[in-house]
Amino acid sequence: MCSFVSYLALAADTQVEVYADDSYPPYSYVENGELKGIYTEILQKAFSRMEGYKVKIKPVPWKRGLSYIENGKGFAIYPPYHRTKERPYMWPYSIPILDERVIVVCRAEVLTRSIRPIWPDDYFGLVIGNNAGFSSGGDRFWEAVKDGKITVNEANGNEKNIMMLGLGRTDCYMNDRISILWELKQLKANGMYDEGGKHARLMEGATISIEQGFLAFTATGADKFPHMDDFILQFDTVIYAMRRSGELQKILDDFVR
């Protein structure tokens, strides 16, 4: 009888598929065929605590995932920023899951010679590393670049930019804080970055901007997903509890320490 009741409870669970960005390390990415990342770990734990749902997370290329949400094929996707004007097909959003802070990291000597809290004014005259194709920095920063007040040196990816910074080829590097710390951790573990020895000691400088990542839902499939309101309510409740307890921060810290 107990087995039968357990079977009925399992059979009653609503099957839900959630899409994940497959190439956004360290937040959400596939490595050796396994979906990993900070958001992935948080959401796996959150979904396991929600009653009445069996959630499958499916990694997909980001643009494909957005198209699934737009045409109503997909139920939800993580971790988009809040872009209601650019993506009217995406609504509603969960409560914010994480803050993603874009910062500038510099060689210690650059920051110890001068306090530089104001972006971008305090960084005039410096060479700033940037990921090729990224538009971080803000309008005033790029105006300063255009006017010759700041020089930008672009390279592909975190690893190359951090190594150039460590070797003194740039003064600072701007990108998402967690992405930088995570990549630096990998480089040190692999013996590629000798901080304070062959490579410069690094320090955090000014905050450039703050974005938040969400679990977002399709705005075109409400009739197709009648459980959406309950799912969002349960998800938000679990995420809020994880934030209050400090569990979210611990997951974040474990990725970069």
PDB file of C-alpha atoms in Angstrom, residues 4-256:
ATOM      1  CA  PHE A   4       1.280   2.302  -4.276  1.00  0.00           C
ATOM      2  CA  VAL A   5       0.727   5.652  -2.541  1.00  0.00           C
ATOM      3  CA  SER A   6       4.323   6.690  -3.330  1.00  0.00           C
ATOM      4  CA  TYR A   7       3.777   5.744  -6.960  1.00  0.00           C
ATOM      5  CA  LEU A   8       0.617   7.858  -7.152  1.00  0.00           C
ATOM      6  CA  ALA A   9       2.436  10.839  -5.612  1.00  0.00           C
ATOM      7  CA  LEU A  10       5.266  10.480  -8.121  1.00  0.00           C
ATOM      8  CA  ALA A  11       2.868  10.039 -11.024  1.00  0.00           C
ATOM      9  CA  ALA A  12       1.050  13.227 -10.021  1.00  0.00           C
ATOM     10  CA  ASP A  13       4.187  15.361 -10.330  1.00  0.00           C
ATOM     11  CA  THR A  14       4.051  17.839 -13.218  1.00  0.00           C
ATOM     12  CA  GLN A  15       6.904  17.316 -15.669  1.00  0.00           C
ATOM     13  CA  VAL A  16       8.693  20.600 -16.399  1.00  0.00           C
ATOM     14  CA  GLU A  17      11.590  21.348 -18.737  1.00  0.00           C
ATOM     15  CA  VAL A  18      13.761  24.400 -18.108  1.00  0.00           C
ATOM     16  CA  TYR A  19      16.408  25.598 -20.575  1.00  0.00           C
ATOM     17  CA  ALA A  20      19.894  26.674 -19.483  1.00  0.00           C
ATOM     18  CA  ASP A  21      22.627  28.587 -21.277  1.00  0.00           C
ATOM     19  CA  ASP A  22      25.225  25.973 -22.237  1.00  0.00           C
ATOM     20  CA  SER A  23      28.147  28.382 -22.609  1.00  0.00           C
ATOM     21  CA  TYR A  24      28.243  30.980 -19.818  1.00  0.00           C
ATOM     22  CA  PRO A  25      30.974  29.922 -17.374  1.00  0.00           C
ATOM     23  CA  PRO A  26      31.109  29.983 -14.437  1.00  0.00           C
ATOM     24  CA  TYR A  27      27.390  30.601 -14.175  1.00  0.00           C
ATOM     25  CA  SER A  28      25.928  28.003 -16.561  1.00  0.00           C
ATOM     26  CA  TYR A  29      27.994  25.815 -18.875  1.00  0.00           C
ATOM     27  CA  VAL A  30      28.584  22.287 -20.144  1.00  0.00           C
ATOM     28  CA  GLU A  31      31.864  20.528 -19.372  1.00  0.00           C
ATOM     29  CA  ASN A  32      32.544  16.973 -20.520  1.00  0.00           C
ATOM     30  CA  GLY A  33      28.852  16.535 -21.268  1.00  0.00           C
ATOM     31  CA  GLU A  34      27.749  17.667 -17.788  1.00  0.00           C
ATOM     32  CA  LEU A  35      25.808  20.855 -17.048  1.00  0.00           C
ATOM     33  CA  LYS A  36      27.572  22.880 -14.355  1.00  0.00           C
ATOM     34  CA  GLY A  37      27.715  26.400 -12.976  1.00  0.00           C
ATOM     35  CA  ILE A  38      26.632  28.635 -10.124  1.00  0.00           C
ATOM     36  CA  TYR A  39      23.074  29.154 -11.374  1.00  0.00           C
ATOM     37  CA  THR A  40      22.795  25.475 -12.227  1.00  0.00           C
ATOM     38  CA  GLU A  41      23.702  24.390  -8.702  1.00  0.00           C
ATOM     39  CA  ILE A  42      21.313  26.913  -7.163  1.00  0.00           C
ATOM     40  CA  LEU A  43      18.407  25.946  -9.403  1.00  0.00           C
ATOM     41  CA  GLN A  44      18.960  22.210  -9.023  1.00  0.00           C
ATOM     42  CA  LYS A  45      18.649  22.621  -5.260  1.00  0.00           C
ATOM     43  CA  ALA A  46      15.647  24.938  -5.568  1.00  0.00           C
ATOM     44  CA  PHE A  47      13.766  22.622  -7.924  1.00  0.00           C
ATOM     45  CA  SER A  48      14.372  19.647  -5.628  1.00  0.00           C
ATOM     46  CA  ARG A  49      12.544  21.502  -2.833  1.00  0.00           C
ATOM     47  CA  MET A  50       9.451  22.384  -4.865  1.00  0.00           C
ATOM     48  CA  GLU A  51       6.385  20.208  -4.308  1.00  0.00           C
ATOM     49  CA  GLY A  52       4.519  18.642  -7.192  1.00  0.00           C
ATOM     50  CA  TYR A  53       7.147  19.143  -9.904  1.00  0.00           C
ATOM     51  CA  LYS A  54       9.780  17.025 -11.579  1.00  0.00           C
ATOM     52  CA  VAL A  55      12.111  19.472 -13.341  1.00  0.00           C
ATOM     53  CA  LYS A  56      14.516  18.581 -16.117  1.00  0.00           C
ATOM     54  CA  ILE A  57      17.189  21.141 -16.996  1.00  0.00           C
ATOM     55  CA  LYS A  58      18.241  21.088 -20.646  1.00  0.00           C
ATOM     56  CA  PRO A  59      21.354  23.015 -21.762  1.00  0.00           C
ATOM     57  CA  VAL A  60      21.041  24.758 -25.140  1.00  0.00           C
ATOM     58  CA  PRO A  61      22.856  27.496 -27.078  1.00  0.00           C
ATOM     59  CA  TRP A  62      21.600  30.814 -25.723  1.00  0.00           C
ATOM     60  CA  LYS A  63      20.020  32.155 -28.924  1.00  0.00           C
ATOM     61  CA  ARG A  64      18.211  28.866 -29.532  1.00  0.00           C
ATOM     62  CA  GLY A  65      16.860  28.911 -25.993  1.00  0.00           C
ATOM     63  CA  LEU A  66      15.560  32.450 -26.461  1.00  0.00           C
ATOM     64  CA  SER A  67      13.793  31.382 -29.668  1.00  0.00           C
ATOM     65  CA  TYR A  68      12.083  28.536 -27.786  1.00  0.00           C
ATOM     66  CA  ILE A  69      10.802  31.027 -25.196  1.00  0.00           C
ATOM     67  CA  GLU A  70       9.701  33.444 -27.916  1.00  0.00           C
ATOM     68  CA  ASN A  71       7.629  30.912 -29.851  1.00  0.00           C
ATOM     69  CA  GLY A  72       6.141  29.371 -26.711  1.00  0.00           C
ATOM     70  CA  LYS A  73       7.863  26.024 -27.109  1.00  0.00           C
ATOM     71  CA  GLY A  74       9.923  26.616 -23.988  1.00  0.00           C
ATOM     72  CA  PHE A  75       8.518  27.111 -20.496  1.00  0.00           C
ATOM     73  CA  ALA A  76      11.452  28.882 -18.824  1.00  0.00           C
ATOM     74  CA  ILE A  77      15.144  29.710 -19.251  1.00  0.00           C
ATOM     75  CA  TYR A  78      18.023  30.894 -17.108  1.00  0.00           C
ATOM     76  CA  PRO A  79      19.800  33.259 -16.522  1.00  0.00           C
ATOM     77  CA  PRO A  80      18.648  36.271 -18.596  1.00  0.00           C
ATOM     78  CA  TYR A  81      18.893  39.848 -17.422  1.00  0.00           C
ATOM     79  CA  HIS A  82      15.699  41.880 -17.014  1.00  0.00           C
ATOM     80  CA  ARG A  83      15.079  43.109 -20.589  1.00  0.00           C
ATOM     81  CA  THR A  84      11.343  43.665 -21.001  1.00  0.00           C
ATOM     82  CA  LYS A  85      11.625  46.103 -23.922  1.00  0.00           C
ATOM     83  CA  GLU A  86      14.097  44.045 -25.923  1.00  0.00           C
ATOM     84  CA  ARG A  87      12.334  40.753 -25.128  1.00  0.00           C
ATOM     85  CA  PRO A  88       8.567  41.321 -24.873  1.00  0.00           C
ATOM     86  CA  TYR A  89       8.064  37.584 -25.375  1.00  0.00           C
ATOM     87  CA  MET A  90       9.683  36.903 -21.988  1.00  0.00           C
ATOM     88  CA  TRP A  91       7.402  37.388 -18.976  1.00  0.00           C
ATOM     89  CA  PRO A  92       7.170  37.040 -16.045  1.00  0.00           C
ATOM     90  CA  TYR A  93      10.534  36.912 -14.316  1.00  0.00           C
ATOM     91  CA  SER A  94      11.350  35.247 -11.010  1.00  0.00           C
ATOM     92  CA  ILE A  95      12.774  37.248  -8.137  1.00  0.00           C
ATOM     93  CA  PRO A  96      16.478  38.020  -8.738  1.00  0.00           C
ATOM     94  CA  ILE A  97      18.709  35.010  -8.167  1.00  0.00           C
ATOM     95  CA  LEU A  98      22.161  36.594  -8.163  1.00  0.00           C
ATOM     96  CA  ASP A  99      23.796  39.986  -8.567  1.00  0.00           C
ATOM     97  CA  GLU A 100      26.377  39.973 -11.354  1.00  0.00           C
ATOM     98  CA  ARG A 101      28.779  42.828 -10.754  1.00  0.00           C
ATOM     99  CA  VAL A 102      31.036  44.125 -13.518  1.00  0.00           C
ATOM    100  CA  ILE A 103      34.233  45.491 -12.013  1.00  0.00           C
ATOM    101  CA  VAL A 104      37.714  46.564 -12.995  1.00  0.00           C
ATOM    102  CA  VAL A 105      40.627  44.514 -11.651  1.00  0.00           C
ATOM    103  CA  CYS A 106      44.078  46.095 -11.729  1.00  0.00           C
ATOM    104  CA  ARG A 107      47.678  45.339 -10.931  1.00  0.00           C
ATOM    105  CA  ALA A 108      48.152  46.217  -7.259  1.00  0.00           C
ATOM    106  CA  GLU A 109      50.715  48.931  -8.030  1.00  0.00           C
ATOM    107  CA  VAL A 110      48.177  50.750 -10.208  1.00  0.00           C
ATOM    108  CA  LEU A 111      45.712  51.033  -7.340  1.00  0.00           C
ATOM    109  CA  THR A 112      48.210  51.588  -4.520  1.00  0.00           C
ATOM    110  CA  ARG A 113      49.741  54.545  -6.335  1.00  0.00           C
ATOM    111  CA  SER A 114      46.365  56.253  -6.584  1.00  0.00           C
ATOM    112  CA  ILE A 115      42.909  55.680  -5.093  1.00  0.00           C
ATOM    113  CA  ARG A 116      40.575  55.078  -8.039  1.00  0.00           C
ATOM    114  CA  PRO A 117      36.934  54.749  -6.852  1.00  0.00           C
ATOM    115  CA  ILE A 118      35.299  56.675  -9.708  1.00  0.00           C
ATOM    116  CA  TRP A 119      34.686  54.964 -13.050  1.00  0.00           C
ATOM    117  CA  PRO A 120      35.853  55.853 -15.630  1.00  0.00           C
ATOM    118  CA  ASP A 121      37.394  59.206 -14.657  1.00  0.00           C
ATOM    119  CA  ASP A 122      39.975  57.783 -12.245  1.00  0.00           C
ATOM    120  CA  TYR A 123      41.213  55.422 -14.968  1.00  0.00           C
ATOM    121  CA  PHE A 124      42.186  58.026 -17.561  1.00  0.00           C
ATOM    122  CA  GLY A 125      45.665  57.422 -18.966  1.00  0.00           C
ATOM    123  CA  LEU A 126      45.542  53.656 -18.332  1.00  0.00           C
ATOM    124  CA  VAL A 127      45.410  50.631 -20.627  1.00  0.00           C
ATOM    125  CA  ILE A 128      42.255  48.631 -19.928  1.00  0.00           C
ATOM    126  CA  GLY A 129      41.847  45.009 -21.012  1.00  0.00           C
ATOM    127  CA  ASN A 130      38.507  43.937 -22.465  1.00  0.00           C
ATOM    128  CA  ASN A 131      37.047  40.747 -23.913  1.00  0.00           C
ATOM    129  CA  ALA A 132      36.866  41.080 -27.696  1.00  0.00           C
ATOM    130  CA  GLY A 133      33.336  41.957 -28.774  1.00  0.00           C
ATOM    131  CA  PHE A 134      32.182  42.906 -25.245  1.00  0.00           C
ATOM    132  CA  SER A 135      30.652  46.347 -24.732  1.00  0.00           C
ATOM    133  CA  SER A 136      31.205  46.617 -20.970  1.00  0.00           C
ATOM    134  CA  GLY A 137      32.311  49.932 -19.540  1.00  0.00           C
ATOM    135  CA  GLY A 138      29.385  52.231 -20.261  1.00  0.00           C
ATOM    136  CA  ASP A 139      28.917  55.143 -22.636  1.00  0.00           C
ATOM    137  CA  ARG A 140      31.252  57.540 -20.784  1.00  0.00           C
ATOM    138  CA  PHE A 141      34.032  54.962 -20.847  1.00  0.00           C
ATOM    139  CA  TRP A 142      33.809  54.479 -24.602  1.00  0.00           C
ATOM    140  CA  GLU A 143      33.639  58.241 -25.124  1.00  0.00           C
ATOM    141  CA  ALA A 144      36.894  58.510 -23.163  1.00  0.00           C
ATOM    142  CA  VAL A 145      38.408  55.798 -25.366  1.00  0.00           C
ATOM    143  CA  LYS A 146      37.312  57.665 -28.477  1.00  0.00           C
ATOM    144  CA  ASP A 147      38.879  60.869 -27.123  1.00  0.00           C
ATOM    145  CA  GLY A 148      42.165  59.095 -26.418  1.00  0.00           C
ATOM    146  CA  LYS A 149      41.896  59.418 -22.641  1.00  0.00           C
ATOM    147  CA  ILE A 150      41.845  55.630 -22.134  1.00  0.00           C
ATOM    148  CA  THR A 151      43.426  52.876 -24.237  1.00  0.00           C
ATOM    149  CA  VAL A 152      41.631  49.540 -24.707  1.00  0.00           C
ATOM    150  CA  ASN A 153      43.512  46.318 -25.367  1.00  0.00           C
ATOM    151  CA  GLU A 154      41.189  43.491 -26.423  1.00  0.00           C
ATOM    152  CA  ALA A 155      41.801  39.741 -26.217  1.00  0.00           C
ATOM    153  CA  ASN A 156      39.600  36.668 -26.508  1.00  0.00           C
ATOM    154  CA  GLY A 157      38.368  35.514 -23.126  1.00  0.00           C
ATOM    155  CA  ASN A 158      39.203  35.794 -19.443  1.00  0.00           C
ATOM    156  CA  GLU A 159      42.360  33.700 -19.525  1.00  0.00           C
ATOM    157  CA  LYS A 160      44.210  35.784 -22.105  1.00  0.00           C
ATOM    158  CA  ASN A 161      43.157  39.069 -20.522  1.00  0.00           C
ATOM    159  CA  ILE A 162      44.201  37.983 -17.031  1.00  0.00           C
ATOM    160  CA  MET A 163      47.555  36.740 -18.279  1.00  0.00           C
ATOM    161  CA  MET A 164      48.192  40.024 -20.131  1.00  0.00           C
ATOM    162  CA  LEU A 165      47.310  41.913 -16.955  1.00  0.00           C
ATOM    163  CA  GLY A 166      49.586  39.739 -14.855  1.00  0.00           C
ATOM    164  CA  LEU A 167      52.494  40.314 -17.227  1.00  0.00           C
ATOM    165  CA  GLY A 168      52.013  44.091 -17.154  1.00  0.00           C
ATOM    166  CA  ARG A 169      50.784  44.461 -20.726  1.00  0.00           C
ATOM    167  CA  THR A 170      47.627  46.123 -19.446  1.00  0.00           C
ATOM    168  CA  ASP A 171      46.965  48.130 -16.295  1.00  0.00           C
ATOM    169  CA  CYS A 172      43.481  46.827 -15.553  1.00  0.00           C
ATOM    170  CA  TYR A 173      40.871  44.407 -16.884  1.00  0.00           C
ATOM    171  CA  MET A 174      37.103  44.858 -16.811  1.00  0.00           C
ATOM    172  CA  ASN A 175      34.592  42.026 -16.706  1.00  0.00           C
ATOM    173  CA  ASP A 176      32.128  40.271 -14.429  1.00  0.00           C
ATOM    174  CA  ARG A 177      33.689  39.909 -10.963  1.00  0.00           C
ATOM    175  CA  ILE A 178      32.843  36.243 -10.414  1.00  0.00           C
ATOM    176  CA  SER A 179      34.015  35.307 -13.912  1.00  0.00           C
ATOM    177  CA  ILE A 180      37.388  36.936 -13.219  1.00  0.00           C
ATOM    178  CA  LEU A 181      37.812  35.350  -9.784  1.00  0.00           C
ATOM    179  CA  TRP A 182      36.749  31.930 -11.069  1.00  0.00           C
ATOM    180  CA  GLU A 183      39.165  32.052 -14.003  1.00  0.00           C
ATOM    181  CA  LEU A 184      41.997  33.296 -11.784  1.00  0.00           C
ATOM    182  CA  LYS A 185      41.332  30.375  -9.425  1.00  0.00           C
ATOM    183  CA  GLN A 186      41.653  27.915 -12.339  1.00  0.00           C
ATOM    184  CA  LEU A 187      44.875  29.533 -13.566  1.00  0.00           C
ATOM    185  CA  LYS A 188      46.463  29.382 -10.112  1.00  0.00           C
ATOM    186  CA  ALA A 189      45.384  25.762  -9.604  1.00  0.00           C
ATOM    187  CA  ASN A 190      46.945  24.819 -12.944  1.00  0.00           C
ATOM    188  CA  GLY A 191      50.192  26.605 -12.102  1.00  0.00           C
ATOM    189  CA  MET A 192      49.718  29.123 -14.905  1.00  0.00           C
ATOM    190  CA  TYR A 193      49.445  32.234 -12.721  1.00  0.00           C
ATOM    191  CA  ASP A 194      52.134  32.918 -10.114  1.00  0.00           C
ATOM    192  CA  GLU A 195      50.603  35.869  -8.267  1.00  0.00           C
ATOM    193  CA  GLY A 196      53.217  37.987  -6.547  1.00  0.00           C
ATOM    194  CA  GLY A 197      56.001  36.085  -8.335  1.00  0.00           C
ATOM    195  CA  LYS A 198      56.237  36.022 -12.090  1.00  0.00           C
ATOM    196  CA  HIS A 199      52.803  37.621 -12.329  1.00  0.00           C
ATOM    197  CA  ALA A 200      51.444  40.769 -10.726  1.00  0.00           C
ATOM    198  CA  ARG A 201      49.351  40.764  -7.580  1.00  0.00           C
ATOM    199  CA  LEU A 202      45.814  41.848  -8.477  1.00  0.00           C
ATOM    200  CA  MET A 203      43.345  44.086  -6.671  1.00  0.00           C
ATOM    201  CA  GLU A 204      39.714  44.975  -7.244  1.00  0.00           C
ATOM    202  CA  GLY A 205      39.001  48.510  -8.391  1.00  0.00           C
ATOM    203  CA  ALA A 206      35.766  50.350  -9.144  1.00  0.00           C
ATOM    204  CA  THR A 207      32.385  48.765  -9.771  1.00  0.00           C
ATOM    205  CA  ILE A 208      31.241  49.522 -13.314  1.00  0.00           C
ATOM    206  CA  SER A 209      27.693  48.160 -13.265  1.00  0.00           C
ATOM    207  CA  ILE A 210      25.433  45.590 -11.611  1.00  0.00           C
ATOM    208  CA  GLU A 211      23.072  43.217 -13.384  1.00  0.00           C
ATOM    209  CA  GLN A 212      20.830  40.504 -11.962  1.00  0.00           C
ATOM    210  CA  GLY A 213      20.138  37.026 -13.301  1.00  0.00           C
ATOM    211  CA  PHE A 214      16.639  35.546 -13.313  1.00  0.00           C
ATOM    212  CA  LEU A 215      14.606  32.513 -14.230  1.00  0.00           C
ATOM    213  CA  ALA A 216      12.349  33.902 -16.970  1.00  0.00           C
ATOM    214  CA  PHE A 217       9.211  32.423 -18.501  1.00  0.00           C
ATOM    215  CA  THR A 218       7.502  32.513 -21.863  1.00  0.00           C
ATOM    216  CA  ALA A 219       4.860  35.204 -22.313  1.00  0.00           C
ATOM    217  CA  THR A 220       3.245  33.362 -25.208  1.00  0.00           C
ATOM    218  CA  GLY A 221       2.473  30.006 -23.644  1.00  0.00           C
ATOM    219  CA  ALA A 222       0.247  30.719 -20.632  1.00  0.00           C
ATOM    220  CA  ASP A 223      -2.542  28.433 -21.901  1.00  0.00           C
ATOM    221  CA  LYS A 224       0.025  25.719 -22.596  1.00  0.00           C
ATOM    222  CA  PHE A 225       1.479  25.903 -19.084  1.00  0.00           C
ATOM    223  CA  PRO A 226      -1.427  26.309 -16.611  1.00  0.00           C
ATOM    224  CA  HIS A 227       0.917  25.493 -13.716  1.00  0.00           C
ATOM    225  CA  MET A 228       3.074  28.575 -14.368  1.00  0.00           C
ATOM    226  CA  ASP A 229       1.745  30.778 -11.544  1.00  0.00           C
ATOM    227  CA  ASP A 230       2.143  28.075  -8.904  1.00  0.00           C
ATOM    228  CA  PHE A 231       5.595  27.142 -10.203  1.00  0.00           C
ATOM    229  CA  ILE A 232       6.805  30.759  -9.991  1.00  0.00           C
ATOM    230  CA  LEU A 233       5.348  31.216  -6.504  1.00  0.00           C
ATOM    231  CA  GLN A 234       7.081  28.095  -5.208  1.00  0.00           C
ATOM    232  CA  PHE A 235      10.357  28.938  -6.937  1.00  0.00           C
ATOM    233  CA  ASP A 236      10.434  32.493  -5.600  1.00  0.00           C
ATOM    234  CA  THR A 237       9.675  31.260  -2.091  1.00  0.00           C
ATOM    235  CA  VAL A 238      12.529  28.732  -2.167  1.00  0.00           C
ATOM    236  CA  ILE A 239      15.045  31.204  -3.640  1.00  0.00           C
ATOM    237  CA  TYR A 240      14.125  33.804  -1.024  1.00  0.00           C
ATOM    238  CA  ALA A 241      14.667  31.264   1.752  1.00  0.00           C
ATOM    239  CA  MET A 242      18.043  30.262   0.269  1.00  0.00           C
ATOM    240  CA  ARG A 243      19.084  33.907   0.125  1.00  0.00           C
ATOM    241  CA  ARG A 244      18.029  34.607   3.734  1.00  0.00           C
ATOM    242  CA  SER A 245      19.818  31.551   5.082  1.00  0.00           C
ATOM    243  CA  GLY A 246      23.079  32.466   3.346  1.00  0.00           C
ATOM    244  CA  GLU A 247      22.988  29.339   1.190  1.00  0.00           C
ATOM    245  CA  LEU A 248      23.169  31.308  -2.055  1.00  0.00           C
ATOM    246  CA  GLN A 249      26.250  33.178  -0.871  1.00  0.00           C
ATOM    247  CA  LYS A 250      27.943  29.940   0.191  1.00  0.00           C
ATOM    248  CA  ILE A 251      27.409  28.403  -3.263  1.00  0.00           C
ATOM    249  CA  LEU A 252      28.867  31.544  -4.808  1.00  0.00           C
ATOM    250  CA  ASP A 253      31.862  31.574  -2.478  1.00  0.00           C
ATOM    251  CA  ASP A 254      32.625  27.900  -3.086  1.00  0.00           C
ATOM    252  CA  PHE A 255      33.078  28.589  -6.812  1.00  0.00           C
ATOM    253  CA  VAL A 256      35.731  31.255  -6.377  1.00  0.00           C
TER     254      VAL A 256
END
